[in-house]
Amino acid sequence: MRVLSAALFGVVLLIFLSSPRHITADWRPRKLATCDLHPKIEELMLNETKVWGSKGITEDLVRSLHDPCPTSEVRIHACVKSQRILIKNGTVYVTNLMPVNGFGAIELIGFLVELYETSQVYQLPDVEFSYWHDDNAPAESVGHPDGTWSWPYPPHGLPPMLAWSKAKQHGALLVPYSGAFRCPHDSFDALLNEVQRMSETPWESKLAMAFGRWNIFCAWYYNGPHRMEDGSASPCPRQYYNDLYYNHSDVLLTAGLTRNLTSGGVATPVSLHEQHNFKYLVSTDGWSISSKFDKYLLLGSLILKAEGLTYGFYYPALEPYKHYVPIMQKHKNDILDMIEWAKTHDAEAQRIAKAARRFAMRHLNRQARLCYIFRLITELSKQMKYEVSCSRRPVCVPLVEELKFLSKYHLTTTKCRYEEVLGQYGWDDPDGLPEFSGYEELKKRHEDIPQHILFGPRRASKAKLRR
Ligand SMILES: *[C@@H]1O[C@H](CO)[C@@H](O)[C@H](O)[C@H]1NC(C)=O
Ligand SMILES: *[C@@H]1O[C@H](CO)[C@@H](O)[C@H](O)[C@H]1NC(C)=O
Ligand SMILES: *[C@@H]1O[C@H](CO)[C@@H](O)[C@H](O)[C@H]1NC(C)=O
Ligand SMILES: *[C@@H]1O[C@H](CO)[C@@H](O)[C@H](O)[C@H]1NC(C)=O
């Protein structure tokens, strides 16, 4: 381990820090040093970055992410699932290289692309943290009744970890689910470009049915800690609505999803680009928050959102009955009451649908997300109690080089829209090497990592969380 680290350190440093820079960069605008967030989004972010109290973030917390995993925990320990990041003098570096058998997840790639774009638009301060890309992010980070936070690998306290979904008891700092916001053909950003087309289907011609499509994953808090107003434990909506559909197919077209009475198989997919044709959309969470919910906000339909215990970075700014209608809240069949309510309060339903779209267009667009990441990193940097430096990390590769690598490597090349940032900022970034000249070296480094040791099964964290 140590030998490998030392070797990586030497080679990568040699390549990236001491090679001559022969990129002649074009003029680019000055980086921004300020931007405004929705007050509620800002409030949550400020709350979250305060959990370290006056002790702040000391180097031992960050080092704990780089220590070899305890053998007993090797398959679930957060250090194998997290991408470590260091920012120094405005340049973002990755301080570990992910093994290729975890490659391809847009949850990781999308965040790296979005972080890089943030670093090109905003002046980022010196900071160090890690990003957890799996669902149920830092399942291991837990808040205690006395207000302190830990993760279960003493003697260390909570390391700074970013994640896209969490529940209250988790100490992670929330960031956008950037992969779903920007990578696939039906990303949030792609749908944002279709708002005009979708608006050409008037409210009156939308089909007055509640539509939903999902894969059946049930979060740990259903049939468990998540209680409804009637005191009972909420069933898993993805399963329950599937059953409800067969009794109420006059108003519900949900479910379907992994079975279909006609075909006996998987439900026919309905593209997100078409779902605005339904007046009511049913959003349910899977293992963690649903990225489809972000997208549904744009579609100009009324969202019926099943309540759950996990949330994303902007959720505190959303209000029930203003931006969406909550279900699985009063009792397990309240979806039927809400559909009935919507049908008899059509103008109000339409107003809520419009408010949802306005909210998403204003606060979740790409510039707003970059602003959020910039502000979060800026707050986080205020907690740092030591001087961050590449010289103390086993690997320190400029993020722009990692992105160029991902944009070419066969397992990742089609996974995101790299050229949107590389074309604008990356190819002449003075922090990088010309074109693909770092590719072969990075490929070798990524592929050389002993995979079975460093990367456990993707879903391993959940078993732990459920215990
Ligand atoms: C932030 O913390 C305060 C004090 O604990 C709390 O009242 C408030 O609801 C929190 N805000 C958010 C958005 O979580
Ligand atoms: C920090 O970055 C600026 C411009 O990005 C550069 O001019 C300066 O030399 C850098 N300082 C150090 C210590 O690397
Ligand atoms: C559907 O209807 C059947 C027959 O009335 C009933 O036994 C079952 O509980 C209903 N299922 C749901 C989910 O409402
Ligand atoms: C079920 O499958 C049949 C045959 O493939 C298809 O025609 C039908 O639309 C599907 N129904 C649903 C609700 O997906």
Short mmCIF file of C-alpha atoms and ligand atoms in Angstrom, two decimals:
data_model
loop_
_atom_site.label_atom_id
_atom_site.label_comp_id
_atom_site.label_asym_id
_atom_site.label_seq_id
_atom_site.Cartn_x
_atom_site.Cartn_y
_atom_site.Cartn_z
CA MET A 1 0.00 0.00 0.00
CA ARG A 2 2.56 2.51 1.13
CA VAL A 3 4.93 1.51 -1.64
CA LEU A 4 2.20 1.88 -4.21
CA SER A 5 1.30 5.27 -2.80
CA ALA A 6 4.86 6.43 -2.90
CA ALA A 7 5.21 5.28 -6.49
CA LEU A 8 2.01 7.03 -7.50
CA PHE A 9 3.11 10.13 -5.73
CA GLY A 10 6.42 10.23 -7.54
CA VAL A 11 5.09 9.52 -10.99
CA VAL A 12 2.03 11.72 -10.87
CA LEU A 13 3.89 14.59 -9.36
CA LEU A 14 6.55 14.27 -11.99
CA ILE A 15 4.02 14.35 -14.78
CA PHE A 16 1.67 16.97 -13.55
CA LEU A 17 3.64 19.33 -11.48
CA SER A 18 7.00 19.61 -13.14
CA SER A 19 6.38 19.10 -16.83
CA PRO A 20 6.65 22.17 -19.01
CA ARG A 21 3.30 23.79 -19.70
CA HIS A 22 2.95 24.34 -23.38
CA ILE A 23 -0.64 25.39 -23.53
CA THR A 24 -1.22 28.90 -24.71
CA ALA A 25 -4.56 29.76 -23.22
CA ASP A 26 -7.05 32.09 -24.87
CA TRP A 27 -8.40 35.06 -22.96
CA ARG A 28 -11.17 34.13 -20.55
CA PRO A 29 -13.38 36.20 -18.28
CA ARG A 30 -12.38 36.86 -14.70
CA LYS A 31 -13.73 34.34 -12.22
CA LEU A 32 -16.66 35.39 -10.08
CA ALA A 33 -16.35 35.88 -6.32
CA THR A 34 -20.00 36.13 -5.32
CA CYS A 35 -23.49 34.92 -6.15
CA ASP A 36 -26.91 34.66 -4.49
CA LEU A 37 -28.79 31.58 -3.36
CA HIS A 38 -32.41 31.06 -2.41
CA PRO A 39 -32.43 31.93 1.34
CA LYS A 40 -33.68 28.51 2.41
CA ILE A 41 -31.09 26.69 0.33
CA GLU A 42 -28.44 28.94 1.83
CA GLU A 43 -29.73 28.33 5.34
CA LEU A 44 -29.47 24.55 5.05
CA MET A 45 -26.00 24.85 3.58
CA LEU A 46 -24.85 27.13 6.42
CA ASN A 47 -26.36 24.78 9.01
CA GLU A 48 -24.62 21.78 7.52
CA THR A 49 -21.19 23.35 7.31
CA LYS A 50 -21.33 24.25 11.01
CA VAL A 51 -21.33 20.69 12.35
CA TRP A 52 -17.60 20.78 13.13
CA GLY A 53 -18.09 23.58 15.62
CA SER A 54 -15.09 25.55 16.85
CA LYS A 55 -12.72 22.58 16.36
CA GLY A 56 -13.16 22.91 12.65
CA ILE A 57 -11.81 20.42 10.14
CA THR A 58 -8.40 19.21 11.21
CA GLU A 59 -6.04 17.30 8.99
CA ASP A 60 -6.55 14.01 10.83
CA LEU A 61 -10.19 13.98 9.69
CA VAL A 62 -9.18 14.26 6.07
CA ARG A 63 -6.26 11.88 6.50
CA SER A 64 -8.68 9.26 7.79
CA LEU A 65 -10.15 9.16 4.29
CA HIS A 66 -6.74 8.25 2.91
CA ASP A 67 -5.83 5.65 5.50
CA PRO A 68 -6.10 2.07 4.32
CA CYS A 69 -9.53 0.70 5.18
CA PRO A 70 -9.70 -1.54 8.24
CA THR A 71 -9.74 -5.09 6.84
CA SER A 72 -12.99 -5.90 8.61
CA GLU A 73 -14.72 -2.98 6.90
CA VAL A 74 -13.08 -3.09 3.56
CA ARG A 75 -16.24 -3.76 1.59
CA ILE A 76 -18.37 -1.06 3.12
CA HIS A 77 -16.02 1.56 4.41
CA ALA A 78 -16.62 4.99 3.00
CA CYS A 79 -13.01 5.42 2.04
CA VAL A 80 -13.46 3.00 -0.84
CA LYS A 81 -16.49 4.79 -2.22
CA SER A 82 -15.32 8.31 -2.10
CA GLN A 83 -13.54 10.53 -4.53
CA ARG A 84 -11.10 12.72 -2.66
CA ILE A 85 -10.67 16.29 -3.83
CA LEU A 86 -8.18 19.01 -3.01
CA ILE A 87 -8.43 22.61 -4.18
CA LYS A 88 -5.38 24.82 -4.08
CA ASN A 89 -4.91 28.26 -5.56
CA GLY A 90 -8.02 27.84 -7.69
CA THR A 91 -7.01 24.50 -9.19
CA VAL A 92 -9.06 21.40 -8.40
CA TYR A 93 -7.15 18.12 -7.98
CA VAL A 94 -8.30 14.55 -7.41
CA THR A 95 -6.20 12.99 -4.68
CA ASN A 96 -7.16 9.40 -5.37
CA LEU A 97 -7.89 7.61 -8.61
CA MET A 98 -11.02 5.49 -8.67
CA PRO A 99 -10.60 1.84 -9.63
CA VAL A 100 -12.16 1.13 -13.04
CA ASN A 101 -14.63 -1.47 -11.81
CA GLY A 102 -16.61 1.33 -10.20
CA PHE A 103 -16.45 3.37 -13.36
CA GLY A 104 -19.33 4.73 -15.33
CA ALA A 105 -21.64 5.93 -12.56
CA ILE A 106 -22.98 9.32 -13.58
CA GLU A 107 -23.29 10.12 -9.88
CA LEU A 108 -19.51 10.39 -9.79
CA ILE A 109 -18.79 11.66 -13.29
CA GLY A 110 -21.52 14.30 -13.30
CA PHE A 111 -20.25 15.80 -10.08
CA LEU A 112 -16.67 15.94 -11.36
CA VAL A 113 -17.82 17.69 -14.53
CA GLU A 114 -19.96 20.14 -12.57
CA LEU A 115 -17.20 20.80 -10.02
CA TYR A 116 -14.75 21.52 -12.80
CA GLU A 117 -17.16 23.95 -14.42
CA THR A 118 -17.64 25.63 -11.04
CA SER A 119 -13.88 26.06 -10.72
CA GLN A 120 -13.79 27.80 -14.08
CA VAL A 121 -16.63 30.20 -13.32
CA TYR A 122 -15.90 30.96 -9.65
CA GLN A 123 -12.82 31.68 -7.56
CA LEU A 124 -12.60 28.65 -5.33
CA PRO A 125 -10.73 28.84 -2.01
CA ASP A 126 -8.26 26.24 -0.72
CA VAL A 127 -10.09 23.26 0.73
CA GLU A 128 -10.07 19.49 0.98
CA PHE A 129 -13.03 17.10 1.09
CA SER A 130 -14.37 13.94 -0.42
CA TYR A 131 -17.39 13.20 -2.54
CA TRP A 132 -19.44 10.07 -1.99
CA HIS A 133 -21.21 8.98 -5.14
CA ASP A 134 -23.18 5.95 -4.04
CA ASP A 135 -26.83 6.04 -2.88
CA ASN A 136 -27.44 6.44 0.84
CA ALA A 137 -24.34 8.41 0.95
CA PRO A 138 -22.51 8.56 4.17
CA ALA A 139 -24.59 5.94 5.85
CA GLU A 140 -21.76 5.69 8.29
CA SER A 141 -21.86 9.28 9.49
CA VAL A 142 -24.15 9.70 12.42
CA GLY A 143 -25.34 12.56 14.60
CA HIS A 144 -25.48 12.01 18.35
CA PRO A 145 -27.95 13.44 20.87
CA ASP A 146 -25.21 15.66 22.34
CA GLY A 147 -24.86 17.41 19.00
CA THR A 148 -21.60 15.78 17.95
CA TRP A 149 -21.07 13.77 14.79
CA SER A 150 -18.97 10.79 14.05
CA TRP A 151 -18.44 7.93 11.75
CA PRO A 152 -17.69 4.54 13.15
CA TYR A 153 -13.96 4.42 12.58
CA PRO A 154 -12.47 5.89 15.73
CA PRO A 155 -10.42 7.72 16.71
CA HIS A 156 -11.48 10.03 13.90
CA GLY A 157 -14.50 12.29 13.88
CA LEU A 158 -16.61 13.17 10.87
CA PRO A 159 -14.58 13.84 7.73
CA PRO A 160 -15.87 16.44 5.27
CA MET A 161 -17.96 14.43 2.81
CA LEU A 162 -20.25 15.69 0.08
CA ALA A 163 -23.22 13.63 -1.05
CA TRP A 164 -26.36 14.12 -3.13
CA SER A 165 -28.90 12.64 -0.74
CA LYS A 166 -29.13 12.11 2.98
CA ALA A 167 -31.38 11.83 6.00
CA LYS A 168 -31.20 14.02 9.09
CA GLN A 169 -28.88 11.72 11.01
CA HIS A 170 -26.17 11.90 8.34
CA GLY A 171 -23.33 14.37 8.56
CA ALA A 172 -22.75 14.77 4.82
CA LEU A 173 -22.94 18.10 3.04
CA LEU A 174 -25.49 18.07 0.26
CA VAL A 175 -24.63 18.84 -3.34
CA PRO A 176 -26.78 18.53 -6.47
CA TYR A 177 -27.23 15.14 -8.07
CA SER A 178 -25.18 16.60 -10.88
CA GLY A 179 -25.10 13.43 -12.97
CA ALA A 180 -28.87 13.41 -13.42
CA PHE A 181 -28.91 17.16 -13.84
CA ARG A 182 -26.51 17.17 -16.76
CA CYS A 183 -25.39 13.83 -18.16
CA PRO A 184 -28.11 11.71 -19.83
CA HIS A 185 -30.26 12.54 -22.85
CA ASP A 186 -33.18 13.12 -20.48
CA SER A 187 -31.20 15.15 -17.95
CA PHE A 188 -32.72 18.11 -16.15
CA ASP A 189 -30.72 20.44 -18.40
CA ALA A 190 -32.02 18.69 -21.52
CA LEU A 191 -35.61 18.96 -20.29
CA LEU A 192 -35.07 22.62 -19.45
CA ASN A 193 -34.45 23.14 -23.15
CA GLU A 194 -37.82 21.58 -23.87
CA VAL A 195 -39.91 23.76 -21.61
CA GLN A 196 -41.21 25.74 -24.57
CA ARG A 197 -42.27 22.61 -26.47
CA MET A 198 -43.88 21.12 -23.39
CA SER A 199 -45.73 24.35 -22.65
CA GLU A 200 -47.42 23.98 -26.03
CA THR A 201 -49.50 21.16 -24.55
CA PRO A 202 -52.04 23.29 -22.68
CA TRP A 203 -53.14 22.29 -19.19
CA GLU A 204 -56.64 21.50 -20.45
CA SER A 205 -55.42 18.88 -22.89
CA LYS A 206 -53.28 17.01 -20.39
CA LEU A 207 -54.76 13.66 -19.42
CA ALA A 208 -56.33 13.92 -15.95
CA MET A 209 -54.66 10.81 -14.58
CA ALA A 210 -51.86 10.29 -12.09
CA PHE A 211 -48.91 8.79 -13.88
CA GLY A 212 -45.75 7.26 -12.44
CA ARG A 213 -42.97 4.99 -13.60
CA TRP A 214 -40.22 3.50 -11.50
CA ASN A 215 -38.11 0.52 -10.71
CA ILE A 216 -39.06 -1.14 -7.48
CA PHE A 217 -36.46 -0.22 -4.90
CA CYS A 218 -37.68 0.35 -1.37
CA ALA A 219 -35.86 2.68 0.98
CA TRP A 220 -34.84 1.50 4.44
CA TYR A 221 -37.33 3.79 6.18
CA TYR A 222 -40.51 2.36 4.67
CA ASN A 223 -42.33 -0.28 6.69
CA GLY A 224 -40.17 1.15 9.47
CA PRO A 225 -39.31 4.56 10.90
CA HIS A 226 -41.33 6.61 8.41
CA ARG A 227 -44.73 7.21 10.03
CA MET A 228 -47.82 8.80 8.54
CA GLU A 229 -50.27 11.08 10.34
CA ASP A 230 -52.51 8.12 11.18
CA GLY A 231 -49.59 6.68 13.17
CA SER A 232 -48.93 3.71 10.94
CA ALA A 233 -45.67 2.94 9.19
CA SER A 234 -45.72 4.00 5.58
CA PRO A 235 -45.58 1.11 3.12
CA CYS A 236 -43.08 1.31 0.30
CA PRO A 237 -44.86 3.54 -2.25
CA ARG A 238 -43.21 1.91 -5.24
CA GLN A 239 -44.70 -1.40 -4.22
CA TYR A 240 -47.95 -0.19 -2.73
CA TYR A 241 -48.98 2.08 -5.60
CA ASN A 242 -48.23 -0.77 -7.93
CA ASP A 243 -50.96 -2.74 -6.15
CA LEU A 244 -53.29 0.22 -5.80
CA TYR A 245 -53.20 0.72 -9.54
CA TYR A 246 -55.02 -2.51 -10.23
CA ASN A 247 -58.00 -1.37 -8.14
CA HIS A 248 -58.01 2.22 -9.38
CA SER A 249 -56.90 2.17 -12.96
CA ASP A 250 -59.49 4.83 -13.76
CA VAL A 251 -57.37 7.51 -12.07
CA LEU A 252 -53.98 5.87 -11.57
CA LEU A 253 -51.55 4.88 -14.24
CA THR A 254 -48.74 4.50 -11.82
CA ALA A 255 -47.08 1.40 -11.00
CA GLY A 256 -46.73 -0.82 -13.88
CA LEU A 257 -43.27 -0.77 -13.38
CA THR A 258 -41.65 -4.09 -12.90
CA ARG A 259 -44.73 -6.07 -13.82
CA ASN A 260 -47.49 -5.72 -16.26
CA LEU A 261 -50.64 -7.83 -16.25
CA THR A 262 -50.71 -8.01 -20.02
CA SER A 263 -47.13 -8.84 -20.77
CA GLY A 264 -46.30 -10.39 -17.41
CA GLY A 265 -43.06 -8.51 -17.63
CA VAL A 266 -41.56 -5.10 -17.37
CA ALA A 267 -43.79 -2.09 -17.97
CA THR A 268 -43.37 -0.29 -21.23
CA PRO A 269 -41.14 2.69 -20.66
CA VAL A 270 -42.54 6.15 -21.13
CA SER A 271 -39.96 8.75 -21.98
CA LEU A 272 -39.60 11.69 -19.64
CA HIS A 273 -39.92 13.82 -22.73
CA GLU A 274 -43.58 12.70 -22.97
CA GLN A 275 -44.75 12.57 -19.37
CA HIS A 276 -45.89 16.19 -19.37
CA ASN A 277 -48.96 14.90 -21.22
CA PHE A 278 -50.32 13.73 -17.86
CA LYS A 279 -51.85 16.28 -15.53
CA TYR A 280 -50.62 14.55 -12.37
CA LEU A 281 -47.23 12.93 -11.87
CA VAL A 282 -46.42 10.59 -9.00
CA SER A 283 -42.91 10.88 -7.59
CA THR A 284 -41.54 8.18 -5.30
CA ASP A 285 -38.08 7.79 -3.83
CA GLY A 286 -35.90 4.77 -4.42
CA TRP A 287 -32.88 3.94 -2.29
CA SER A 288 -32.40 7.65 -1.83
CA ILE A 289 -33.95 10.78 -3.34
CA SER A 290 -35.44 10.48 -6.80
CA SER A 291 -33.61 12.41 -9.48
CA LYS A 292 -36.83 12.23 -11.46
CA PHE A 293 -38.42 14.56 -8.95
CA ASP A 294 -36.04 17.36 -10.01
CA LYS A 295 -37.08 16.79 -13.59
CA TYR A 296 -40.80 16.49 -12.84
CA LEU A 297 -40.69 20.00 -11.41
CA LEU A 298 -40.11 21.24 -14.96
CA LEU A 299 -42.91 19.41 -16.72
CA GLY A 300 -45.77 21.77 -15.93
CA SER A 301 -47.84 19.02 -14.30
CA LEU A 302 -48.97 18.67 -10.70
CA ILE A 303 -46.55 16.54 -8.71
CA LEU A 304 -47.85 14.13 -6.10
CA LYS A 305 -44.76 13.45 -4.02
CA ALA A 306 -44.55 10.49 -1.67
CA GLU A 307 -42.99 11.70 1.56
CA GLY A 308 -39.81 10.12 2.77
CA LEU A 309 -36.89 10.72 5.09
CA THR A 310 -34.18 11.60 2.61
CA TYR A 311 -33.68 14.97 1.02
CA GLY A 312 -31.59 16.85 -1.49
CA PHE A 313 -29.84 20.21 -1.33
CA TYR A 314 -32.83 22.33 -2.32
CA TYR A 315 -35.67 20.53 -0.54
CA PRO A 316 -36.03 23.02 2.35
CA ALA A 317 -36.97 25.67 -0.21
CA LEU A 318 -39.93 23.63 -1.45
CA GLU A 319 -43.32 23.98 0.17
CA PRO A 320 -46.13 21.43 0.13
CA TYR A 321 -49.28 22.73 -1.61
CA LYS A 322 -47.18 25.52 -3.15
CA HIS A 323 -44.79 23.48 -5.32
CA TYR A 324 -46.19 19.95 -4.97
CA VAL A 325 -48.81 17.92 -3.16
CA PRO A 326 -47.60 15.48 -0.49
CA ILE A 327 -48.83 11.86 -0.43
CA MET A 328 -48.02 8.92 1.87
CA GLN A 329 -48.44 11.60 4.47
CA LYS A 330 -51.89 11.24 6.05
CA HIS A 331 -52.53 7.57 5.34
CA LYS A 332 -51.50 5.03 2.73
CA ASN A 333 -54.38 5.78 0.35
CA ASP A 334 -54.21 9.57 0.52
CA ILE A 335 -53.05 9.60 -3.10
CA LEU A 336 -56.67 8.89 -4.09
CA ASP A 337 -57.92 11.80 -1.98
CA MET A 338 -55.34 14.10 -3.52
CA ILE A 339 -56.26 13.11 -7.06
CA GLU A 340 -59.89 13.81 -6.22
CA TRP A 341 -58.90 17.14 -4.69
CA ALA A 342 -56.88 18.06 -7.78
CA LYS A 343 -59.77 17.24 -10.08
CA THR A 344 -62.14 19.45 -8.14
CA HIS A 345 -59.57 22.26 -7.69
CA ASP A 346 -58.24 22.41 -11.20
CA ALA A 347 -57.10 26.04 -11.17
CA GLU A 348 -55.23 25.55 -7.94
CA ALA A 349 -53.59 22.39 -9.26
CA GLN A 350 -52.43 24.34 -12.28
CA ARG A 351 -51.05 27.12 -10.09
CA ILE A 352 -48.98 24.60 -8.12
CA ALA A 353 -47.68 23.07 -11.34
CA LYS A 354 -46.60 26.51 -12.56
CA ALA A 355 -44.91 27.35 -9.27
CA ALA A 356 -42.95 24.10 -9.43
CA ARG A 357 -41.68 24.92 -12.91
CA ARG A 358 -40.79 28.46 -11.90
CA PHE A 359 -38.88 27.20 -8.88
CA ALA A 360 -36.92 24.64 -10.89
CA MET A 361 -36.11 27.04 -13.72
CA ARG A 362 -34.93 29.70 -11.30
CA HIS A 363 -33.08 27.71 -8.65
CA LEU A 364 -31.97 24.45 -10.23
CA ASN A 365 -30.59 25.61 -13.56
CA ARG A 366 -26.92 25.04 -14.19
CA GLN A 367 -25.70 28.49 -13.14
CA ALA A 368 -27.67 28.20 -9.90
CA ARG A 369 -26.08 24.81 -9.20
CA LEU A 370 -22.58 26.14 -9.85
CA CYS A 371 -23.35 29.02 -7.50
CA TYR A 372 -24.45 26.54 -4.83
CA ILE A 373 -21.29 24.44 -5.17
CA PHE A 374 -19.16 27.58 -5.03
CA ARG A 375 -20.90 28.85 -1.90
CA LEU A 376 -20.73 25.46 -0.18
CA ILE A 377 -17.02 25.07 -0.88
CA THR A 378 -16.43 28.62 0.30
CA GLU A 379 -18.18 27.93 3.61
CA LEU A 380 -16.39 24.62 3.98
CA SER A 381 -13.01 26.27 3.46
CA LYS A 382 -13.70 28.51 6.44
CA GLN A 383 -13.72 25.37 8.61
CA MET A 384 -10.28 24.20 7.48
CA LYS A 385 -7.67 24.30 10.26
CA TYR A 386 -4.60 23.39 8.23
CA GLU A 387 -2.96 24.36 4.99
CA VAL A 388 -3.95 22.00 2.22
CA SER A 389 -1.14 20.79 0.03
CA CYS A 390 -0.67 18.27 -2.74
CA SER A 391 2.67 17.35 -1.25
CA ARG A 392 0.95 15.47 1.57
CA ARG A 393 -1.30 13.33 -0.62
CA PRO A 394 -0.44 10.12 -2.44
CA VAL A 395 -1.86 11.37 -5.74
CA CYS A 396 -2.64 14.87 -6.94
CA VAL A 397 -3.96 15.02 -10.49
CA PRO A 398 -5.55 18.19 -11.86
CA LEU A 399 -9.25 17.52 -12.32
CA VAL A 400 -9.09 18.76 -15.89
CA GLU A 401 -6.73 15.87 -16.73
CA GLU A 402 -9.04 13.38 -15.02
CA LEU A 403 -11.96 14.69 -17.09
CA LYS A 404 -10.00 14.44 -20.32
CA PHE A 405 -9.23 10.87 -19.35
CA LEU A 406 -12.88 10.05 -18.55
CA SER A 407 -13.98 11.63 -21.82
CA LYS A 408 -11.86 9.15 -23.76
CA TYR A 409 -11.79 5.96 -21.66
CA HIS A 410 -14.11 3.28 -23.10
CA LEU A 411 -16.13 2.72 -19.92
CA THR A 412 -16.87 6.39 -19.39
CA THR A 413 -16.70 8.12 -22.75
CA THR A 414 -20.47 8.09 -23.41
CA LYS A 415 -21.55 8.74 -19.85
CA CYS A 416 -21.65 12.51 -19.78
CA ARG A 417 -21.46 15.60 -21.95
CA TYR A 418 -17.78 16.32 -21.29
CA GLU A 419 -17.29 18.58 -24.26
CA GLU A 420 -19.66 21.17 -22.78
CA VAL A 421 -16.92 22.00 -20.30
CA LEU A 422 -13.79 20.72 -22.01
CA GLY A 423 -14.66 22.59 -25.20
CA GLN A 424 -15.19 25.80 -23.31
CA TYR A 425 -12.55 25.58 -20.57
CA GLY A 426 -10.58 22.38 -20.63
CA TRP A 427 -8.46 21.96 -23.72
CA ASP A 428 -6.47 25.14 -23.14
CA ASP A 429 -6.57 25.03 -19.34
CA PRO A 430 -3.03 25.94 -18.20
CA ASP A 431 -3.44 23.49 -15.29
CA GLY A 432 -3.56 20.60 -17.73
CA LEU A 433 -1.38 18.99 -20.34
CA PRO A 434 -1.91 19.47 -24.07
CA GLU A 435 -4.81 17.46 -25.47
CA PHE A 436 -4.66 13.82 -24.43
CA SER A 437 -1.00 13.64 -23.55
CA GLY A 438 -1.74 12.49 -19.99
CA TYR A 439 -4.14 9.76 -21.12
CA GLU A 440 -1.93 6.66 -21.25
CA GLU A 441 -0.40 7.38 -17.88
CA LEU A 442 -3.76 7.92 -16.20
CA LYS A 443 -5.22 4.83 -17.86
CA LYS A 444 -2.40 2.74 -16.46
CA ARG A 445 -2.78 4.26 -13.01
CA HIS A 446 -6.54 3.66 -12.90
CA GLU A 447 -6.29 0.11 -14.20
CA ASP A 448 -3.43 -0.82 -11.86
CA ILE A 449 -5.49 -0.28 -8.71
CA PRO A 450 -6.29 -3.61 -7.04
CA GLN A 451 -10.02 -3.54 -7.67
CA HIS A 452 -11.39 -6.19 -5.37
CA ILE A 453 -9.70 -4.63 -2.41
CA LEU A 454 -10.57 -1.04 -3.01
CA PHE A 455 -14.08 -1.23 -4.31
CA GLY A 456 -16.79 -3.26 -2.66
CA PRO A 457 -20.14 -4.14 -4.22
CA ARG A 458 -22.06 -1.02 -5.13
CA ARG A 459 -24.96 -1.61 -2.79
CA ALA A 460 -23.02 -2.81 0.20
CA SER A 461 -23.63 0.30 2.26
CA LYS A 462 -27.33 -0.35 2.46
CA ALA A 463 -27.13 -3.52 4.44
CA LYS A 464 -25.20 -1.61 7.02
CA LEU A 465 -27.69 1.21 7.13
CA ARG A 466 -30.63 -1.11 7.63
CA ARG A 467 -29.11 -2.88 10.57
C1 LIG B 1 -31.01 25.63 10.46
O1 LIG B 1 -30.80 25.49 11.85
C2 LIG B 1 -31.75 26.16 12.65
C3 LIG B 1 -31.31 26.07 14.10
O2 LIG B 1 -31.10 24.73 14.44
C4 LIG B 1 -33.13 25.57 12.42
O3 LIG B 1 -34.09 26.24 13.17
C5 LIG B 1 -33.46 25.69 10.94
O4 LIG B 1 -34.71 25.05 10.66
C6 LIG B 1 -32.38 25.07 10.08
N1 LIG B 1 -32.69 25.34 8.68
C7 LIG B 1 -32.74 24.42 7.75
C8 LIG B 1 -33.12 24.86 6.40
O5 LIG B 1 -32.49 23.25 7.98
C1 LIG B 2 -1.90 30.93 -8.18
O1 LIG B 2 -2.63 31.10 -9.37
C2 LIG B 2 -2.32 32.30 -10.09
C3 LIG B 2 -3.26 32.44 -11.26
O2 LIG B 2 -4.15 31.40 -11.36
C4 LIG B 2 -0.87 32.28 -10.51
O3 LIG B 2 -0.56 33.46 -11.20
C5 LIG B 2 0.01 32.12 -9.29
O4 LIG B 2 1.34 31.95 -9.69
C6 LIG B 2 -0.40 30.90 -8.48
N1 LIG B 2 0.34 30.86 -7.24
C7 LIG B 2 0.97 29.78 -6.82
C8 LIG B 2 1.70 29.91 -5.53
O5 LIG B 2 0.99 28.75 -7.47
C1 LIG B 3 -57.75 -4.13 -4.11
O1 LIG B 3 -59.04 -4.67 -4.04
C2 LIG B 3 -59.11 -5.94 -3.41
C3 LIG B 3 -60.55 -6.46 -3.53
O2 LIG B 3 -61.45 -5.48 -3.07
C4 LIG B 3 -58.66 -5.81 -1.95
O3 LIG B 3 -58.68 -7.06 -1.32
C5 LIG B 3 -57.23 -5.25 -1.93
O4 LIG B 3 -56.82 -5.00 -0.60
C6 LIG B 3 -57.17 -3.95 -2.71
N1 LIG B 3 -55.78 -3.52 -2.78
C7 LIG B 3 -55.41 -2.27 -2.53
C8 LIG B 3 -53.94 -1.99 -2.55
O5 LIG B 3 -56.17 -1.37 -2.31
C1 LIG B 4 -48.09 -4.04 -20.74
O1 LIG B 4 -47.51 -4.77 -21.79
C2 LIG B 4 -48.27 -4.74 -23.01
C3 LIG B 4 -47.59 -5.66 -24.00
O2 LIG B 4 -46.21 -5.47 -24.03
C4 LIG B 4 -48.32 -3.28 -23.49
O3 LIG B 4 -49.09 -3.22 -24.69
C5 LIG B 4 -48.98 -2.44 -22.42
O4 LIG B 4 -48.98 -1.08 -22.81
C6 LIG B 4 -48.24 -2.58 -21.09
N1 LIG B 4 -48.97 -1.86 -20.05
C7 LIG B 4 -48.40 -0.99 -19.19
C8 LIG B 4 -49.29 -0.37 -18.16
O5 LIG B 4 -47.22 -0.71 -19.24
#
